[in-house]
C-alpha angles and dihedrals in degrees: 000000000000113000118223118225115253095262092049092048089051090049091052090052093048096050093044089055088060094051099264098120132119094276093061101048119051107158125076090245091054092047090052087053093050091046090053090056091048093050092045092051091054090052092047093048093050090048092050091057089050098044097051093051115113131191088223108086096218095046090048093054097044096043093051093046101090094030091059091044088071133241137189096261089217094156098054089044089057091048090052092045096053091043087068086071086071135016095331126222103004121157093267092053092052091048091049091050091052093047094051093049092049089050089053091047091052091051091055092060090053095041092053091054092049092046095040087230117184099199137033126180091349096306133089110280117259095252090053088057102038107008134255098289095054092045092051093046091048089054089050091051091052092049087053091052092049090050091051090054092048092048089065090058096062142256095302091056091048091054092047090050092048093048091049093047089051091054092048090055094045091050091053091045093051091046090052098049095037128212117330122235108289094022119123104243093214095050089046091052094049090050090051089054091048090052100039099041112006096054096059094043089050090049090050091054092044092052091057091057095043100047096041088056090238118167109292093233090068093066099076095051094050092045091053090046093050096049095046095044089049090058091046090050093054093045089055087050087056089058094043089053087068094053124118111273094241091061124096098275098098088216133099113261111271095008092156094046091048088052092054095253112148102219122188097268089056092045090051089048091053090052092048091048090071091071106012117073093197091054089047091052093049091047091051091050093050093048093045095049094045089053091044093051090057095042104042125089123242093269092066101033097093093057092045092048092051091052092047092048089053091050091049091050089052090050090052090054093044123104091247090070091052086048089054090052089051090051091050091050090050091055091046092049090051089049091055092045089055089063093066095106092056118097118258111261145088096314094056090041093051094048090049092049090047090055090051091048091052092059094041090060088083091064 
């Protein structure tokens, strides 16, 4: 049996995780489509390693750190997918796919500083290794590299990149300051997800259409799909955050809650607490134990952690978590509905299967 090189093996795994494997595509046309994604991913991956290299030794190490830790490469996959609506994987499409992934990578360095995250992609977060300043500056360097790539694609690409970067920053700002008086906390949270996650996924899909010279009318459907599936993806992450620690998440149970992040299950619980005494009691217990975990010394931390883990397990079993899953499915269904103007074929099929796979992650 022929052995694939490491990058190709990684590419096969990535595309299969998005529903592009042998079981999905049976005809020769569909297999050619899947092979184009595989080949494109190898090119993108090789380019990423090249584009994040720096002559400065320190910058080279820090900028490669999260790239080499792995990642799903969802955004470049979507660029490659939508490019099949036009000319396919031309040089501009590959460059755009690399730029959008480097932009995402840069945002992770900044997000982890803002969230005080301890882990990312199974390794200690960059600021835990080098400190906040180095992590922030590394993110800035990567944003600069992404911008340099985009600059070679023309004025339209520069504007799209700038508009997307603006939304990323606004999403982080609004998450940081929280809803203003009179704002609906749930609507505020969903808008944060649309800005922080949906905007870049939408841009990735749009770039595939633009730089493959696909028909212009395909841009709006894939943009709507990308933004909506980005929100669905993060809502499923909210559910996964409540999973048992021995499950596949790679994160401690309730990482977001322990960090003080009000995810949708907690927001739904707060809403239910206004009229439901049991919800109010669970909410009080979660908030008390989260505060206690931060405030107690090491001698009491085990008891506090055990109580918090029990509260998180109760939250996972509560109706508000099922409500969050329903909300994620609604966004995913709307994402698929937005694809209606696209022609029938492997691109539409793959995007639909991707939406299904996003929701299935919770199971």
